[in-house]
Coordinates of C-alpha atoms and ligand atoms in Angstrom, one line a residue:
Chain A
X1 CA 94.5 52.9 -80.0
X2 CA 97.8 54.0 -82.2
X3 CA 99.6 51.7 -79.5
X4 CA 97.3 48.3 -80.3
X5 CA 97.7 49.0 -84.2
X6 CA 101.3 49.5 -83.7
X7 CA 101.4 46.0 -81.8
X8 CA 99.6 44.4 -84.9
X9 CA 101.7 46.0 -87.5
X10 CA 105.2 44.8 -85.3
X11 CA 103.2 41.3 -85.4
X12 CA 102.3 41.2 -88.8
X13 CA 105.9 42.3 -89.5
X14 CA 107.5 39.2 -87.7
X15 CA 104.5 37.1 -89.7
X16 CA 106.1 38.1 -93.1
X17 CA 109.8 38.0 -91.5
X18 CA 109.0 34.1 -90.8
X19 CA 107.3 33.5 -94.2
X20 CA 109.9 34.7 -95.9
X21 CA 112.5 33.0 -93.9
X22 CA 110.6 29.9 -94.6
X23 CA 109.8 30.0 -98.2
X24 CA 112.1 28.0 -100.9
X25 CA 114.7 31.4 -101.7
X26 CA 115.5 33.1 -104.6
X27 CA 119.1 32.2 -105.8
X28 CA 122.0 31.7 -103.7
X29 CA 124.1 34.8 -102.2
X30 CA 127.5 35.1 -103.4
X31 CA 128.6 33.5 -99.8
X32 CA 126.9 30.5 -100.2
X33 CA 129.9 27.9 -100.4
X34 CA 128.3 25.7 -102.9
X35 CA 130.4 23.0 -104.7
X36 CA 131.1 24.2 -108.4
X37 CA 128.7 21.1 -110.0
X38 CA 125.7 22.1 -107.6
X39 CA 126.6 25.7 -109.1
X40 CA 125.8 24.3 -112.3
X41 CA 122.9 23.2 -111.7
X42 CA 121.8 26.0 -109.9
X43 CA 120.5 27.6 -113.2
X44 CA 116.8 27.3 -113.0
X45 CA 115.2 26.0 -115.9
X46 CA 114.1 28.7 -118.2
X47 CA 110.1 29.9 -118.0
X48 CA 107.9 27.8 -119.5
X49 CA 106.5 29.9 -122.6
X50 CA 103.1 28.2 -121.9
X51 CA 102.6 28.4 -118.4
X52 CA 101.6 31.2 -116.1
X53 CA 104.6 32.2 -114.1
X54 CA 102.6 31.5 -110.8
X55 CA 101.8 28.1 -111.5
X56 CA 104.8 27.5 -112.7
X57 CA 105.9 28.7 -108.8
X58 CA 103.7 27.2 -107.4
X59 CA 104.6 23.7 -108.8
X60 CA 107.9 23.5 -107.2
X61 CA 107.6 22.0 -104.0
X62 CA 106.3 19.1 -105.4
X63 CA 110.1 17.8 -105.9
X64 CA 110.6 19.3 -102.9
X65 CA 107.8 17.4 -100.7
X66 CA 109.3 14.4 -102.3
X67 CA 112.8 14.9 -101.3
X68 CA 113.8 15.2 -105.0
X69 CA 114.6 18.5 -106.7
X70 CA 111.5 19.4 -108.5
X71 CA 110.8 21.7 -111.7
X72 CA 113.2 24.2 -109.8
X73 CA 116.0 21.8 -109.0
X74 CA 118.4 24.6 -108.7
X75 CA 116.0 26.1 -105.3
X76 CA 118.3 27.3 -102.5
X77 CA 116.7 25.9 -99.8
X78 CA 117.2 22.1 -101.8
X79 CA 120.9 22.9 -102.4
X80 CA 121.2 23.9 -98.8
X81 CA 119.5 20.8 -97.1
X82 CA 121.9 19.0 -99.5
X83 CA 125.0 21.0 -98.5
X84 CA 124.2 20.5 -95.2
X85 CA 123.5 16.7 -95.8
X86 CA 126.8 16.1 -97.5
X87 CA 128.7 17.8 -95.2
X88 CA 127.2 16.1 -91.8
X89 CA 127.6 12.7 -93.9
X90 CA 131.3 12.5 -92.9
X91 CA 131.4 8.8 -91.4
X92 CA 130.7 5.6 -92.9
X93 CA 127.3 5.4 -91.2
X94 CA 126.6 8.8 -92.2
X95 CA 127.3 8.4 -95.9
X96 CA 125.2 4.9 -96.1
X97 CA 122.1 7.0 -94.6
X98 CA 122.9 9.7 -97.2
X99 CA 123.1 6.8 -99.8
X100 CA 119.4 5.2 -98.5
X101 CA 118.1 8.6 -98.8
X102 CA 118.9 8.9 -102.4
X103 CA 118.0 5.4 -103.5
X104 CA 114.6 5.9 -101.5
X105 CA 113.8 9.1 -103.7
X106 CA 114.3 7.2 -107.0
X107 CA 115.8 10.9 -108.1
X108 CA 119.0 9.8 -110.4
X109 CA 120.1 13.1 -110.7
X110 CA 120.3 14.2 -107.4
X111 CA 123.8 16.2 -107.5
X112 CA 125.3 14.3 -104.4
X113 CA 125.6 11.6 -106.1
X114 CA 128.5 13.5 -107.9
X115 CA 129.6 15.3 -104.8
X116 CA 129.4 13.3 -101.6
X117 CA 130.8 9.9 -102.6
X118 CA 133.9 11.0 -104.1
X119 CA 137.1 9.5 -101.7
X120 CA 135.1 6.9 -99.5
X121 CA 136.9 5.7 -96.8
X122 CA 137.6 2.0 -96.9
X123 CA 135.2 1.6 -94.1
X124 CA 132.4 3.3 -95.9
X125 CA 133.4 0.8 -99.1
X126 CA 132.7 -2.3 -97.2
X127 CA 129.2 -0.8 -96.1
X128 CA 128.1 0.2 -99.5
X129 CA 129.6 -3.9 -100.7
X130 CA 127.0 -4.7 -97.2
X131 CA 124.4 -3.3 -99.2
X132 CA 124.6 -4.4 -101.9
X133 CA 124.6 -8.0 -100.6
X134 CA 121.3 -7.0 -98.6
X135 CA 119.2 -5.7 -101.5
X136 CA 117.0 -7.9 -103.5
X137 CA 117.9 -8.8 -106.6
X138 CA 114.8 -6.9 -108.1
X139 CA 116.5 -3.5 -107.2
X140 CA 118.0 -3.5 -109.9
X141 CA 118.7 0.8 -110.5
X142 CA 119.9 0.7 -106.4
X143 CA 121.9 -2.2 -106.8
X144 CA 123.7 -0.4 -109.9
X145 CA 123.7 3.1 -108.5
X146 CA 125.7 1.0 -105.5
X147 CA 128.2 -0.1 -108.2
X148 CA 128.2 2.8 -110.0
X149 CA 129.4 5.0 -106.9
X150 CA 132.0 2.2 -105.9
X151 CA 133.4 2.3 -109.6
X152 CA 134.6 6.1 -108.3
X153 CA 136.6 4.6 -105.8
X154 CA 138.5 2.0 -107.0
X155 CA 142.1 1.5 -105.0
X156 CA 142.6 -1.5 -103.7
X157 CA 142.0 -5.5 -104.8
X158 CA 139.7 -5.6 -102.5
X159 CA 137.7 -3.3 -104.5
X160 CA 138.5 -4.2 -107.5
X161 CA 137.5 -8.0 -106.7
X162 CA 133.9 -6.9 -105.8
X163 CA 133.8 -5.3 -109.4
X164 CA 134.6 -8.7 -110.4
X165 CA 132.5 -10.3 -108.7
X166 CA 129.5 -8.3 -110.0
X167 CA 130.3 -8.2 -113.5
X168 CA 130.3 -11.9 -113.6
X169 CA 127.0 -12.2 -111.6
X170 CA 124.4 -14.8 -113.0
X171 CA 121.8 -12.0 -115.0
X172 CA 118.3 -11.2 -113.7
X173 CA 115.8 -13.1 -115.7
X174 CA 112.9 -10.6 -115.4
X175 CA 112.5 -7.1 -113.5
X176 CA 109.4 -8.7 -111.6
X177 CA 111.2 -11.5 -110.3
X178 CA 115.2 -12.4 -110.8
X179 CA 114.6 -15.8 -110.5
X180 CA 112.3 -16.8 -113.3
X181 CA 111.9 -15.2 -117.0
X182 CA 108.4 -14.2 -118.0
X183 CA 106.4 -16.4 -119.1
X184 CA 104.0 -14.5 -121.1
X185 CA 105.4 -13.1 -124.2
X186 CA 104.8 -9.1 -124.4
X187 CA 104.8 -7.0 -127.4
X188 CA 107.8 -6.8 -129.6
X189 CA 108.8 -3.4 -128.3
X190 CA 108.2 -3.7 -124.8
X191 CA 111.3 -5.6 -124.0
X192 CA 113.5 -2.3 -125.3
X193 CA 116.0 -1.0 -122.9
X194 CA 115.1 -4.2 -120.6
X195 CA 118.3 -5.9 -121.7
X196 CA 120.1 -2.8 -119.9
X197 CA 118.1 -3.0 -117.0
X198 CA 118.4 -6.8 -116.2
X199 CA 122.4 -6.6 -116.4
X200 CA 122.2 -2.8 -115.0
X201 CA 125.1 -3.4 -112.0
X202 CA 127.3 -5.5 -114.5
X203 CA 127.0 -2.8 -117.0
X204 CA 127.7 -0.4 -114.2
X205 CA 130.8 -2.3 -113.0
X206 CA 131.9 -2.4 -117.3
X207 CA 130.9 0.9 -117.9
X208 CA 133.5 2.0 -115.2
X209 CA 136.1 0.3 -116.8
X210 CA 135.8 1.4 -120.1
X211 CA 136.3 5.0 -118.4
X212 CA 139.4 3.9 -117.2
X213 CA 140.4 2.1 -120.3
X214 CA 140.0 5.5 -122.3
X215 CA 142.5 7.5 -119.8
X216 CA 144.9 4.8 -122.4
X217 CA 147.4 2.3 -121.0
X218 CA 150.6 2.7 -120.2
X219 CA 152.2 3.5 -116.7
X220 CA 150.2 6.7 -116.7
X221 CA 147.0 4.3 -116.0
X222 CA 148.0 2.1 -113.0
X223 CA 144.5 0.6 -113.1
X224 CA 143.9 -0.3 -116.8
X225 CA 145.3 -3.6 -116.3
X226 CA 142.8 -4.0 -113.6
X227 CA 139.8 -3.0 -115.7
X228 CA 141.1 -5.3 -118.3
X229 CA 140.7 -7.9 -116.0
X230 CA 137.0 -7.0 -115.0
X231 CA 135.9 -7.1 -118.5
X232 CA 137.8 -10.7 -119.4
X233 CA 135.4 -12.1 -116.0
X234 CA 132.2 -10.0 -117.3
X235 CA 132.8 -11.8 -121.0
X236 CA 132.1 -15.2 -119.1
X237 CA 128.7 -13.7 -118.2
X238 CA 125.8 -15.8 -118.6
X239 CA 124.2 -12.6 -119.6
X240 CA 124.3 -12.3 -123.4
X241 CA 123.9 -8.4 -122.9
X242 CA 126.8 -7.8 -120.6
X243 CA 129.4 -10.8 -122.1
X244 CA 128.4 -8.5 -125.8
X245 CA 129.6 -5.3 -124.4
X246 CA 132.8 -6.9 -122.7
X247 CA 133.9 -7.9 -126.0
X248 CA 133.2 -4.8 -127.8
X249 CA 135.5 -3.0 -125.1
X250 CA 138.1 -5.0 -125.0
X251 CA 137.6 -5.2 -128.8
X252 CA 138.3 -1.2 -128.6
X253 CA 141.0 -1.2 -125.8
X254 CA 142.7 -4.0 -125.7
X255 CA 146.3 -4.1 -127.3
X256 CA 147.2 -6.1 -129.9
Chain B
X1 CA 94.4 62.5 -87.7
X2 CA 94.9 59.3 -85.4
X3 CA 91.9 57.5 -86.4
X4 CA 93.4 57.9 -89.9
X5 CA 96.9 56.9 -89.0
X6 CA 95.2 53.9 -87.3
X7 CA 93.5 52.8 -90.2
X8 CA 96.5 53.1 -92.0
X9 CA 98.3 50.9 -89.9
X10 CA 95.7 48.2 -89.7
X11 CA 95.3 48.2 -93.2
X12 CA 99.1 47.8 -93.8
X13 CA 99.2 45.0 -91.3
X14 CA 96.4 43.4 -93.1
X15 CA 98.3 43.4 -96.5
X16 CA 101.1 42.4 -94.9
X17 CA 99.3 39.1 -93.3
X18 CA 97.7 38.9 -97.0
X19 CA 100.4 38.9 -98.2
X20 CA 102.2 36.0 -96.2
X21 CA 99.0 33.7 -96.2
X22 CA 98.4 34.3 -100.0
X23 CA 101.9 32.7 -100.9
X24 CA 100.9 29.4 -98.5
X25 CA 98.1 28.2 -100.9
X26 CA 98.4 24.7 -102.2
X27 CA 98.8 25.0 -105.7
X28 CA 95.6 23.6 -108.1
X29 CA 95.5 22.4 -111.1
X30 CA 94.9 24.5 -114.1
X31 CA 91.3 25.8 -114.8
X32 CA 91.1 23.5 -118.5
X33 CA 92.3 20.8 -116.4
X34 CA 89.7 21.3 -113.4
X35 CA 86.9 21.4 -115.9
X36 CA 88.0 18.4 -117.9
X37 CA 88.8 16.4 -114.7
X38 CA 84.8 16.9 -113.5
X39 CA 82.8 16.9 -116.1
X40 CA 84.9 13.3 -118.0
X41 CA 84.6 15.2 -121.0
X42 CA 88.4 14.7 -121.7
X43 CA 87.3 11.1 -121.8
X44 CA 84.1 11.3 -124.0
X45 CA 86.5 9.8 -127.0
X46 CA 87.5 7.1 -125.5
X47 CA 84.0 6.5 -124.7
X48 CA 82.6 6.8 -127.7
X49 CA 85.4 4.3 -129.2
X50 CA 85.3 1.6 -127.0
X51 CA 87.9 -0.9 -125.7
X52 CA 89.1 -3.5 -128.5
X53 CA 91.4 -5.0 -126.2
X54 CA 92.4 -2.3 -123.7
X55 CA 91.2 -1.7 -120.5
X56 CA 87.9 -1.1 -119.6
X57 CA 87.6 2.9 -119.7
X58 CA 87.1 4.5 -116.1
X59 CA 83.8 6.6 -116.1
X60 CA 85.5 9.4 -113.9
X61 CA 88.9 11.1 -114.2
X62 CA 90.0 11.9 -110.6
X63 CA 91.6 14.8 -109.4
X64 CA 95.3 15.1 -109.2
X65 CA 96.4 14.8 -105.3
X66 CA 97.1 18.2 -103.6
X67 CA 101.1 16.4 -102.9
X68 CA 101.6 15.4 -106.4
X69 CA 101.9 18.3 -108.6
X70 CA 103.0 18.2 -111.8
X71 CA 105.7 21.0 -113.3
X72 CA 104.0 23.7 -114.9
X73 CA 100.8 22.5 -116.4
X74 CA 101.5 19.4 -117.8
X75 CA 99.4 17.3 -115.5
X76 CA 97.4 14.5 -117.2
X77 CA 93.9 14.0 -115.6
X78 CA 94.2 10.5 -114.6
X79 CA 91.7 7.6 -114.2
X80 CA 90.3 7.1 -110.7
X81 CA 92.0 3.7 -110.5
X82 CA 95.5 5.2 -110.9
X83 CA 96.9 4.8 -107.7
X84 CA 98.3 7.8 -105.9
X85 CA 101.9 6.3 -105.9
X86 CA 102.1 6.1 -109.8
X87 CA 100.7 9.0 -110.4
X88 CA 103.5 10.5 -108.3
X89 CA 106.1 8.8 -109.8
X90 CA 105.1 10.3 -113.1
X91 CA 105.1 13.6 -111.9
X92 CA 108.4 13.4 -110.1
X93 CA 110.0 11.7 -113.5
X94 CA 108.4 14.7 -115.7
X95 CA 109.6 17.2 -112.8
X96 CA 112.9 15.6 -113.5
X97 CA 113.5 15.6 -116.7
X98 CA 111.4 19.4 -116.9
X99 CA 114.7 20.9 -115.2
X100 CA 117.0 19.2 -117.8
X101 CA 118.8 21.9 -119.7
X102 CA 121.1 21.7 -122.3
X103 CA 124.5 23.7 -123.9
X104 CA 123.1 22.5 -127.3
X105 CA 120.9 20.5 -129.4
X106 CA 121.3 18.2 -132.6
X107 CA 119.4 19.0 -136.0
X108 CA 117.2 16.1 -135.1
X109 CA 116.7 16.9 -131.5
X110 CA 115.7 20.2 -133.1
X111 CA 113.1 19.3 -135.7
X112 CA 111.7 16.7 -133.3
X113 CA 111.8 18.7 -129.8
X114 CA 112.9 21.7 -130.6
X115 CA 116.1 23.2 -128.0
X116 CA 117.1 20.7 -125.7
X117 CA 116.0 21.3 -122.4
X118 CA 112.9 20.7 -119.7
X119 CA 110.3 23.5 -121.8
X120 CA 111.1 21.6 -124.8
X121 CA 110.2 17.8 -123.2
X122 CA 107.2 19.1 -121.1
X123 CA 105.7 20.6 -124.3
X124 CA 106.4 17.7 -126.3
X125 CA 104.3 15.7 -123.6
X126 CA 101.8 18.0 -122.3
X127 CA 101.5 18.5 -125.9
X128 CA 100.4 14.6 -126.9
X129 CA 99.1 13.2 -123.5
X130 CA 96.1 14.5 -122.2
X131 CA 94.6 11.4 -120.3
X132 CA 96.5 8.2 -117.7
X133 CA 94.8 4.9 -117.1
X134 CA 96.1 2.0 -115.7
X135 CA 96.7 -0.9 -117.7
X136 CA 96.3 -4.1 -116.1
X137 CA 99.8 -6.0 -116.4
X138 CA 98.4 -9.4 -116.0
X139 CA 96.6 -9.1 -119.5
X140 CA 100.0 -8.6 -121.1
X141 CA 102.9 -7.2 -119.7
X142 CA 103.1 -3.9 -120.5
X143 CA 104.9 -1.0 -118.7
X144 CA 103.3 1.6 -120.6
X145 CA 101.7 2.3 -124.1
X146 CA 99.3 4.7 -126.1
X147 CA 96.5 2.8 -127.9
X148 CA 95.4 5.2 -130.8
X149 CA 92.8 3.1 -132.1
X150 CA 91.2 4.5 -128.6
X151 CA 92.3 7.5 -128.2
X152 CA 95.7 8.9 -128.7
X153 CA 95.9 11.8 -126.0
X154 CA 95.7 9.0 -123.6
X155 CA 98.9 6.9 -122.1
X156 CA 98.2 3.7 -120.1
X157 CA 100.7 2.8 -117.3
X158 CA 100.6 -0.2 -115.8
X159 CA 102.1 -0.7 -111.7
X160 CA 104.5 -1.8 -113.2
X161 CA 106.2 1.3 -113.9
X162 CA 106.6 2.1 -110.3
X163 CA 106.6 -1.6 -108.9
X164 CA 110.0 -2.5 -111.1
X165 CA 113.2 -0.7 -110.4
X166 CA 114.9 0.8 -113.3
X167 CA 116.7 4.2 -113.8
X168 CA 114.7 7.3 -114.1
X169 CA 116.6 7.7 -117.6
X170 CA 114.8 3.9 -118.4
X171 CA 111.0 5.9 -117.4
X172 CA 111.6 8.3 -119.0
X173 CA 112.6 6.5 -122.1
X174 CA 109.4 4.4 -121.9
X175 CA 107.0 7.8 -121.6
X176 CA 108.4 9.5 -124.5
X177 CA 108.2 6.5 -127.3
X178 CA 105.0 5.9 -126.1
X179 CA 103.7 9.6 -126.7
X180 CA 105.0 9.6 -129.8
X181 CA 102.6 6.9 -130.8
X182 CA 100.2 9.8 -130.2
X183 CA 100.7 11.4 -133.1
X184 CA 98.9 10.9 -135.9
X185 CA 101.8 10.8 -138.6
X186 CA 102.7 7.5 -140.2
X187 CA 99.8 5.7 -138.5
X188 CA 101.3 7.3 -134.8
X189 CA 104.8 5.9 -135.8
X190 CA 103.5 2.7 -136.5
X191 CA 106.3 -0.2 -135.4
X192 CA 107.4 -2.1 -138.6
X193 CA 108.5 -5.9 -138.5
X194 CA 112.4 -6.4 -137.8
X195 CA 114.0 -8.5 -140.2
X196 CA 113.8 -12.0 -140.6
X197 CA 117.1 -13.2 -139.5
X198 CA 117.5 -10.1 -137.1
X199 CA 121.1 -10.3 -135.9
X200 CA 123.3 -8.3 -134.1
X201 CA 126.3 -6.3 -134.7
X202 CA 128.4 -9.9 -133.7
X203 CA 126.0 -11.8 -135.5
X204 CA 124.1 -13.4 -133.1
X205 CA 120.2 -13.9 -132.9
X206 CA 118.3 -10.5 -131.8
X207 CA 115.8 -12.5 -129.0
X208 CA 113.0 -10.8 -126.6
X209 CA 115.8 -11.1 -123.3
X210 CA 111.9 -11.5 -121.3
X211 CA 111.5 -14.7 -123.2
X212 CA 113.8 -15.5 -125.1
X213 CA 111.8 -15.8 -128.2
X214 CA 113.6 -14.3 -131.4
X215 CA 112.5 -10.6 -132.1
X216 CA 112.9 -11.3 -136.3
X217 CA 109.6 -11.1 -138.0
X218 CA 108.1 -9.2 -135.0
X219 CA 106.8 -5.7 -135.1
X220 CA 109.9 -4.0 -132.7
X221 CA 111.1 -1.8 -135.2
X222 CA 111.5 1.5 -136.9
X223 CA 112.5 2.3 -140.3
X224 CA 112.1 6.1 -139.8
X225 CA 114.3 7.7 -137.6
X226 CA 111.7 10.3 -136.4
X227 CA 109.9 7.5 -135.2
X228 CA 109.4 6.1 -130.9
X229 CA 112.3 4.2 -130.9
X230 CA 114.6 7.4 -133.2
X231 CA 113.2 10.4 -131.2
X232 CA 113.8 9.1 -127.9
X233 CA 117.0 7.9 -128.9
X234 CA 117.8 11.1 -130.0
X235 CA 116.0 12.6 -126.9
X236 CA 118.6 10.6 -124.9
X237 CA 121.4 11.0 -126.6
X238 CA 121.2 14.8 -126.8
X239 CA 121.0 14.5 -122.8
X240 CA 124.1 12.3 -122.5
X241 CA 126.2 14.7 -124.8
X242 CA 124.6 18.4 -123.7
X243 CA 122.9 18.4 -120.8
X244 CA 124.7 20.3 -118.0
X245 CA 122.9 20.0 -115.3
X246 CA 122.9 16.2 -115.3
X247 CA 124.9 14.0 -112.6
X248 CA 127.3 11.4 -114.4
X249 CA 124.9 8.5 -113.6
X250 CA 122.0 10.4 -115.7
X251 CA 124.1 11.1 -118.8
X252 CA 125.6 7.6 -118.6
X253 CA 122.4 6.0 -118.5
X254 CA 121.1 8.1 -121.1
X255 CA 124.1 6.5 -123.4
X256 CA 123.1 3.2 -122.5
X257 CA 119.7 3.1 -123.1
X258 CA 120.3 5.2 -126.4
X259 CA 122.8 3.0 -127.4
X260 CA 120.8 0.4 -127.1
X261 CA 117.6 1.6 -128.8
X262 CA 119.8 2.0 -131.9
X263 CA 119.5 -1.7 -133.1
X264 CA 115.8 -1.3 -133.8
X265 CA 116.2 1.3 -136.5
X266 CA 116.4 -1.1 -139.0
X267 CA 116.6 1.3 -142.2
X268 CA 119.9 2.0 -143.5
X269 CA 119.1 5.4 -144.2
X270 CA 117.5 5.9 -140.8
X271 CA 120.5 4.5 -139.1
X272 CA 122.8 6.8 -140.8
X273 CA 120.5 9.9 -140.2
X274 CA 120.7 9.4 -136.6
X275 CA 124.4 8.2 -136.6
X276 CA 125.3 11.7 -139.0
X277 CA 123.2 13.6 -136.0
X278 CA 123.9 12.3 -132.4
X279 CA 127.2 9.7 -133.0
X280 CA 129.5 11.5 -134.7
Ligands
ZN301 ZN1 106.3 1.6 -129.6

């Protein structure tokens, strides 16, 4: 009798071993080799005053289910899948199915963008340029993530030339369909922010450049002359939105 | 003696399986929310009201899916016609911007939000929006809006929020100047006409980039800068300048789109209260 109820103790034991095992952890050890911006973020968000701390739990693997860090971004088990995921995401292939992951979870603040794209391999460059050329025009936040992440890595012409080449693209004429502009006229406010969105992997491709522009010219900034060059092709934009922020860069940066 | 240690045993076994199972359960929404969500009273305004020229009002609210739980207990109850993918899409955005937390927070950011930071946004929502329809996009192209007239705790989202790709910055933009039009101050932040000519900084026509139709003489602005367009401008820019657990690309795009939101405060005094808070 003592011998069965020991059996089921040792079983329910292992039960609770496996849940907890299983379950989204607590904070990170002091081993866990995290990169210092995951660290960051690994500060959970502070209690909602309002909400009872078990709901509040028990919201969090809704993120989670999603592939996106939910209400508790800074979860263990999350960082961990995307330790794990940026360091397996070594080759070019690799880093474009890490990239497809992210652009499929619509999450923009997923911290890999900041960690695992940094020093792509010219191989890996000429995959991300692929996919840019594959996605529709309508992707308008993917296409600019694309551009955005490439802006990180600019060395060579070649990569400079594809920046180019984007910021002078012809503009999206509406987010439904790139090829036509609405017809129907919407409510004054509604077209707020759209301006952005339409021209998003210009503005990506600008927005790089001014970075670089700030570091000041000079032979301390190899590359300004090159982002100079970027925002003299995006002011010939046919897009009023991204040929007005050229000029108020170079209007800033540029030497007199 | 054994018979008690056996019970003991069991019974620690049994807590311990308790224990394990109890932590497995699917979370559900909040009892308010249950209770709302069956008996459509959360909708017995907009009922009563009527559509003017809104969509027709769903008779039942249906229940938020088991997979797309919102943070905390700022779930809406949403129409049964909201499909499952936008309501998702919703929760993953307010899930998003719920972790946000900040290093600091502007005097504006403060009297409008309070600390910057995810309790601070999910409040300010969970506060305002009670109710999500769906708003039919072929009537008039609309990604999302609040129609007070109806009933203000309730936001209407057309597919178009998820159906268009913009940056989650861009969403969440669009959510939070529409529930400000849920309060009842200043008509709920009532839009004023820009001015006729409406220019830009270089001088050039302000035009609707959908249709190219002039924005001057239209109602697309603000002359408050507490209003839609000045809090979540100030929303934004507090994100791009303090949050710190923000990748790069969010705090960019939080710039952007703040930056750009700026040419519809129209008042000088507004403009220089929100440039004297978040631009200098
Ligand atoms: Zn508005």
């Amino acid at each position: 009798m003592i011998k069965a109820a020991l059996l089921i103790l040792v079983l329910a034991a292992a039960g609770l071993f496996f849940w907890r095992a299983n379950r989204p952890g607590p904070e990170n050890g002091p081993s866990d080799p995290l990169p210092p911006i995951a660290a960051r973020r690994s500060n959970a968000p502070a209690a909602l005053p309002w909400v009872d701390p078990s709901k509040q739990q028990a919201s969090a693997p809704a993120g989670k289910a999603a592939g996106q860090p939910g209400p508790d971004a800074g979860n263990s088990a999350a960082r961990q899948a995307a330790l794990s995921t940026v360091r397996a995401a070594d080759t070019p292939a690799q880093k474009l199915a890490l990239l497809d992951e992210i652009l499929l979870s619509r999450n923009d603040n997923d911290p890999r963008l900041d960690t695992a794209f940094n020093d792509l391999s010219p191989q890996t460059k000429r995959l991300f340029r692929a996919k840019f050329r594959q996605l529709p025009d309508e992707k308008r936040n993917e296409l600019g993530t694309v551009v955005y992440l490439l802006g990180r890595n600019l060395k060579t012409e070649e990569d400079w030339a594809f920046m180019r080449e984007v910021a002078a693209a012809p503009p999206c004429l509406s987010l439904q369909d790139c090829s036509m502009q609405a017809k129907t006229e919407p409510d004054a406010h509604v077209s707020a922010g759209v301006e952005i969105t339409l021209s998003y992997p210009a503005v990506m491709a600008l927005k790089r450049a001014e970075r670089i522009l700030q570091a000041g010219p000079g032979s301390g900034n190899p590359d300004a002359a090159q982002a100079l060059q970027l925002i003299a092709a995006a002011k010939n934009s046919p897009s009023k939105t991204v040929a007005d922020l050229a000029a108020n860069i170079e209007r800033r940066y540029s030497r007199p | 003696m054994k018979g008690k240690v056996v019970t003991g045993l069991i019974a620690l076994a049994l807590a311990a399986l308790f224990t394990a199972v109890a932590h497995k359960r699917p979370y559900a929404p909040p009892a308010d929310l249950r209770d709302a969500m069956s008996d459509g009273s959360a909708l017995a305004d907009l009922r009563s009201a009527g559509p003017v020229s809104a969509p027709a009002p769903v008779p039942a609210a249906a229940p938020v899916p088991v997979d797309n739980q919102f943070p905390g207990a700022v779930a809406p109850a949403f129409d049964k016609d909201v499909p499952a993918d936008l309501q998702r899409q919703l929760g993953l955005d307010l899930a998003f911007v719920g972790t946000l937390s900040g290093k600091n927070t502007s005097p504006l950011h403060n009297q409008i939000f309070g600390q910057m930071g995810g309790p601070s946004y999910l409040r300010f929502f969970s506060d305002r929006i009670k109710m999500v329809g769906l708003y039919d996009w072929d009537k008039k192209p609309v990604v999302a809006c609040v129609i007070p007239a109806i009933s203000p705790a309730k936001m209407w989202l057309s597919g178009s929020y998820i159906k268009t790709s913009q940056p989650q910055i861009a969403r969440i933009m669009i959510v939070f100047h529409e529930s400000r039009h849920s309060d009842p101050e200043n008509e709920n932040w009532r839009h004023v006409n820009c001015p006729d000519p409406f220019r830009d900084a270089n001088g050039k026509d302000m035009l609707s980039i959908l249709t190219g139709v002039p924005l001057a003489g239209k109602p697309g602005c603000d002359a408050s800068p507490l209003g839609s367009y000045g809090s979540s401008l100030i929303m934004l820019k507090n994100i791009q300048r303090y949050c710190t657990n923000c990748t790069e690309k969010v705090r960019m795009d939080a710039g952007l789109y703040a930056d750009d939101q700026l040419a519809r405060i129209t008042d000088s005094n507004a403009r220089n209260a929100i440039r004297n808070d978040v631009y200098k």
